[in-house]
């Protein structure tokens, strides 16, 4: 499988700031990756020496730099040939990803989740049931949620976008003792095309992906960043100053036909 992914962001900086981008794919051991990344500020490319690449948890790649007032254009492209090895497991993950977090407040769902899903014992069944339940309970409505909304807000609203679906899946899974986390991905076939967010749960000895939106086949997704929730995986963070995102274009394609997906399959991001 060959996957071509990329992103172009046009950012207006209205007050000097520090920017952090998470748009580059995570390390893909076992797959061949060619990529390019550039930042053009006021018509001039920012030198590589002025950009700090920070490696976060799970290989998240954060590109950080100081930016004065002006127009910034960020451009990233990558080709991924083959499939990466399954995501590794650390002992701490099975603790971290059972805890409540900023947008996946599992502690608010203990009683509710026990009532809705208490009859299911094994994690594979829970993953399928929770993902399907969220997919039918919510309506995908762009612009319907606020960036600060958590899983409880999403459940009450009954609508959201991909990150909202993922947060609700994660919160409910954690509430029934299944470790779960959020992954930002490039998702070939996704409509509308954008940076996509999915849930990932530890099931049958591996991290398995759940996409309650069913907007793209899971088999062709490419990992960008992994974390507790969207607070750890944002494609752009702004510290100190002020910015406006003028435009963003995300692309993700496969060479050939898209894989066929079914919600009852156990799939890993590779």
Coordinates of N, CA and C in Angstrom, one line a residue, residues 9 45 53 60 67 96 108 116 118 142 178 212 249 264:
X9 N -1.2 25.0 5.3 CA -1.8 25.9 6.3 C -1.4 27.3 6.0
X45 N 11.7 31.4 3.5 CA 11.6 30.2 4.2 C 12.4 30.3 5.6
X53 N 12.6 20.5 16.4 CA 11.8 19.3 16.3 C 11.8 18.6 17.7
X60 N 5.3 11.4 18.7 CA 4.7 12.6 18.2 C 5.8 13.6 17.8
X67 N 7.8 33.1 16.0 CA 7.2 33.7 14.8 C 6.9 35.2 15.1
X96 N -2.3 5.1 32.3 CA -2.6 6.5 31.7 C -3.9 6.5 31.0
X108 N -17.1 10.7 34.7 CA -18.5 11.1 34.5 C -19.4 10.1 33.9
X116 N -25.3 0.7 30.3 CA -25.4 0.5 28.9 C -24.6 -0.7 28.4
X118 N -22.6 -3.0 30.6 CA -22.2 -3.9 31.7 C -22.3 -5.4 31.3
X142 N -20.6 19.5 11.0 CA -19.5 20.4 11.1 C -20.0 21.7 11.8
X178 N -11.5 -0.4 29.7 CA -10.7 -0.6 28.4 C -9.8 0.6 28.2
X212 N -15.9 5.9 15.0 CA -17.4 5.9 15.1 C -18.1 6.7 14.0
X249 N -5.7 23.1 3.8 CA -6.0 22.1 2.9 C -5.3 20.8 3.3
X264 N -17.1 -4.6 12.6 CA -16.8 -5.7 13.4 C -15.4 -6.3 13.3

